[in-house]
Structure formats: structure tokens, C-alpha cells
Short mmCIF file of C-alpha atoms in Angstrom, two decimals:
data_model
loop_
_atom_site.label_atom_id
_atom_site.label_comp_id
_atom_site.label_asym_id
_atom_site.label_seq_id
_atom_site.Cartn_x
_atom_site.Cartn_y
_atom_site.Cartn_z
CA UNK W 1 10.28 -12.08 -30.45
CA UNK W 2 7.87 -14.79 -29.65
CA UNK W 3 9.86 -16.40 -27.27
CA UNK W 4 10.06 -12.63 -25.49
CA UNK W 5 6.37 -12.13 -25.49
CA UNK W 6 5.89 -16.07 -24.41
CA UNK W 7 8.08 -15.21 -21.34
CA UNK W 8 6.61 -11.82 -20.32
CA UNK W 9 3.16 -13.47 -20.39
CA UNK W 10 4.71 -16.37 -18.06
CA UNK W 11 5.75 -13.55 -16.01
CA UNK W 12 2.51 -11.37 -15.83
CA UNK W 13 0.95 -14.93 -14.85
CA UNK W 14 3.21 -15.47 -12.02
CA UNK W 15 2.41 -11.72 -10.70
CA UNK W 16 -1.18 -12.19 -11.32
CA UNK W 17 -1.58 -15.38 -9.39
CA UNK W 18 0.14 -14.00 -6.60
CA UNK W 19 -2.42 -11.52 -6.44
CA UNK W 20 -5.31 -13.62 -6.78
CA UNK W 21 -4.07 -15.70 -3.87
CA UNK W 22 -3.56 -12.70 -2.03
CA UNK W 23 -7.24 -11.55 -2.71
CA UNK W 24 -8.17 -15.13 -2.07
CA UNK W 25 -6.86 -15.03 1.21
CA UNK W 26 -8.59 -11.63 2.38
CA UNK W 27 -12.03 -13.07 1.63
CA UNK W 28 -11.50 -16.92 2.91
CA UNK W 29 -10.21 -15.41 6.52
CA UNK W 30 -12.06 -12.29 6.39
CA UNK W 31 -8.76 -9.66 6.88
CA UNK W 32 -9.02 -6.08 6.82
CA UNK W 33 -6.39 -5.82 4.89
CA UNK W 34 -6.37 -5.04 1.14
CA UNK W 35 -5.86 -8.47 -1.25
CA UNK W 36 -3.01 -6.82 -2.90
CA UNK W 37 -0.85 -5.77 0.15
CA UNK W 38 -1.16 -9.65 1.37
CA UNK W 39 -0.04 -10.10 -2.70
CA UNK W 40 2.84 -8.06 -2.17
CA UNK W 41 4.13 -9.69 1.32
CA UNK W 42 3.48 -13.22 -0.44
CA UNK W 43 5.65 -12.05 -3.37
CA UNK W 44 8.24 -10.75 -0.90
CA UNK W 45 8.31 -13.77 1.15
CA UNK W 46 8.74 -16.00 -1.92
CA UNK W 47 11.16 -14.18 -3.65
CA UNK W 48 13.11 -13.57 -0.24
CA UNK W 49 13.03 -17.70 0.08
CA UNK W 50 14.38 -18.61 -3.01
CA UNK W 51 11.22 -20.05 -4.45
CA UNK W 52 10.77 -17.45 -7.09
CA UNK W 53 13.83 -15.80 -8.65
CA UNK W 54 13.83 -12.35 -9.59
CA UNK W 55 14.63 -13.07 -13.26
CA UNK W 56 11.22 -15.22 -13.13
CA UNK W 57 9.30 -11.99 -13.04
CA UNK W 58 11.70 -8.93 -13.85
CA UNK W 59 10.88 -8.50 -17.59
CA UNK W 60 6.82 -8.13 -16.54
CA UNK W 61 7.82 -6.21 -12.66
CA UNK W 62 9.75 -3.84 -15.15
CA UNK W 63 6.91 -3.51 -17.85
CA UNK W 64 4.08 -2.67 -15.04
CA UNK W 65 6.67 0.00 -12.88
CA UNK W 66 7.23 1.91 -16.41
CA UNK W 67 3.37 1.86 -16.43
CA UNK W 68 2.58 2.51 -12.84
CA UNK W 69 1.35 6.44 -13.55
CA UNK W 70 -1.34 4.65 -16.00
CA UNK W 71 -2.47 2.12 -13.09
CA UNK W 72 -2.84 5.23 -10.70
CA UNK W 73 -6.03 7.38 -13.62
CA UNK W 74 -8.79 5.63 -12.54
CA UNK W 75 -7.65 6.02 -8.12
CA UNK W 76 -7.82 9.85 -9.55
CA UNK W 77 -11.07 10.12 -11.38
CA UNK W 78 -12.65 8.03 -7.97
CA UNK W 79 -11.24 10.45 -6.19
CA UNK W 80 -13.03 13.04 -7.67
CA UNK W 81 -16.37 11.28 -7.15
CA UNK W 82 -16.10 11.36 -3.31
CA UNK W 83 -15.37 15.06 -3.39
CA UNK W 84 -17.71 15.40 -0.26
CA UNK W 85 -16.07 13.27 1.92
CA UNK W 86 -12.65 14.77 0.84
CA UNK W 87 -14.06 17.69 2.16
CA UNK W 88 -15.42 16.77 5.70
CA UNK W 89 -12.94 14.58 6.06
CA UNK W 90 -9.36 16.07 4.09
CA UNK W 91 -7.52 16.90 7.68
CA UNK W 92 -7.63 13.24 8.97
CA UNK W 93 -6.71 11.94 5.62
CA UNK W 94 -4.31 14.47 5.28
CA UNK W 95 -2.75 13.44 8.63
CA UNK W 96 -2.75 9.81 7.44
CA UNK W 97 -1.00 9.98 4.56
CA UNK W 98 1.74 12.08 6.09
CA UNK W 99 2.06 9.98 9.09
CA UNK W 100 2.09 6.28 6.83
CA UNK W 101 4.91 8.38 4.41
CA UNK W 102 7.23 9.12 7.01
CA UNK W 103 6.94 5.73 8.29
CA UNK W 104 8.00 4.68 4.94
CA UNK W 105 10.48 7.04 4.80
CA UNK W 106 11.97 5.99 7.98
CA UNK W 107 11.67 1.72 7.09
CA UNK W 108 13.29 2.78 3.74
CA UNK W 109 16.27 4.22 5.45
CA UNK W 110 16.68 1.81 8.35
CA UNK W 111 16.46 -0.92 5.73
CA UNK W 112 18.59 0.40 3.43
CA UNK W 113 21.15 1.30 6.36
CA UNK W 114 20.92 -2.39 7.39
CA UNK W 115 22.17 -3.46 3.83
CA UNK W 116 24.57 -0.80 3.38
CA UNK W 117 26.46 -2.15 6.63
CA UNK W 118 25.90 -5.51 6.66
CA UNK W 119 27.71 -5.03 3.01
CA UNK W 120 30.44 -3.26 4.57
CA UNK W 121 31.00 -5.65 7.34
CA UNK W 122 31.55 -8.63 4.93
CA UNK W 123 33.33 -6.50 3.02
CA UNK W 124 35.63 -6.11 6.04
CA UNK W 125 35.66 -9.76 6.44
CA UNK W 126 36.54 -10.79 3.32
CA UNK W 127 39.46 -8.14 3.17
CA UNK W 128 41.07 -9.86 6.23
CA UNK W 129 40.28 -13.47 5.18
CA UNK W 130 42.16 -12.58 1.90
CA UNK W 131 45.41 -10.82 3.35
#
């Protein structure tokens, strides 16, 4: 059990860090974009390169997307503080979030198209390497 909890705290420092440097990087070169979407391309780009294995963070990645409705209370109650500008402003907000969702909609498929048949087309190759 303590070797469990030693691990997921490992973890949870891994994910943390990566954030921090991500935040880090935001204010040293003065971005406009948020500290944890630079967190989350870092953490792609490192886990994409080999230098951190999935099984180096799963355990705590798992823990925090179980949790992820609990991480979203206090975006709602700030919501409800800005009630004005929700209200002057809802149709242009409105029109951003359902322009950035089909985007993701449509990277989401293309990627996952892109795996599905680059899967296939090994597949293929290693059917007529074998026969």
C-alpha cells in the first residue's frame, strides 16, 4: 500500500512539474497562451519522444480523469460571477465554443483515422511478410 501511494505521489509530481514549467514558460516569454495548454503540449511531446513512459504517470493521469467533474466546480461558480458579461457577450462566446468543438471534433477524427489506417497498412504488411 505504501509503495502504491509512494508511486502515485511520484506520479502527481511528474504531472505537476510539467505544469509548472508550462506556467513558467508563459510568464518568462510573455505567451498568450494559457500555462497549462503549453503543460499539456510539453507532456505530449515528452511522452510522444520516449522520455516519459506512460506507465510513469498512468496511475495519477487515471486518478485526476476519474476526478475531472470535481476540477471543473469552481470554472462554474466563476462563471456565475461574470453573469453580466455572459449576457452582453453569450452570442460570441457561444459561437466560440461551437466553432473550437467542431475543430476538435474534426482533429479527433482525422487523427484517429490516421491511426486506424496506418494500423491497417502494417497490418497488411506484416500479413504478406509472413506468407
Amino acid at each position: 500500500m505504501m509503495k502504491k501511494m509512494w508511486g502515485f505521489s511520484v506520479q502527481m509530481l511528474i504531472l505537476i512539474g510539467i505544469y509548472q514549467v508550462g506556467n513558467q514558460m508563459v510568464r518568462i516569454f510573455h505567451l498568450p497562451i494559457p500555462g497549462t495548454v503549453i503543460g499539456i503540449v510539453l507532456l505530449f511531446l515528452l511522452l510522444s519522444m520516449g522520455v516519459i513512459k506512460i506507465e510513469q504517470i498512468e496511475m495519477a493521469a487515471e486518478w485526476l480523469l476519474k476526478h475531472l467533474g470535481f476540477f471543473f466546480i469552481p470554472i462554474s461558480v466563476g462563471m456565475m460571477t461574470i453573469g453580466s458579461v455572459l449576457v452582453n457577450k453569450g452570442l460570441s462566446f457561444l459561437f466560440v465554443l461551437i466553432v473550437s468543438a467542431f475543430i476538435g471534433l474534426i482533429s479527433a477524427g482525422k487523427a484517429t483515422q490516421s491511426v486506424i489506417m496506418k494500423n491497417e497498412k502494417e497490418k497488411v504488411n506484416y500479413r504478406d511478410h509472413v506468407l
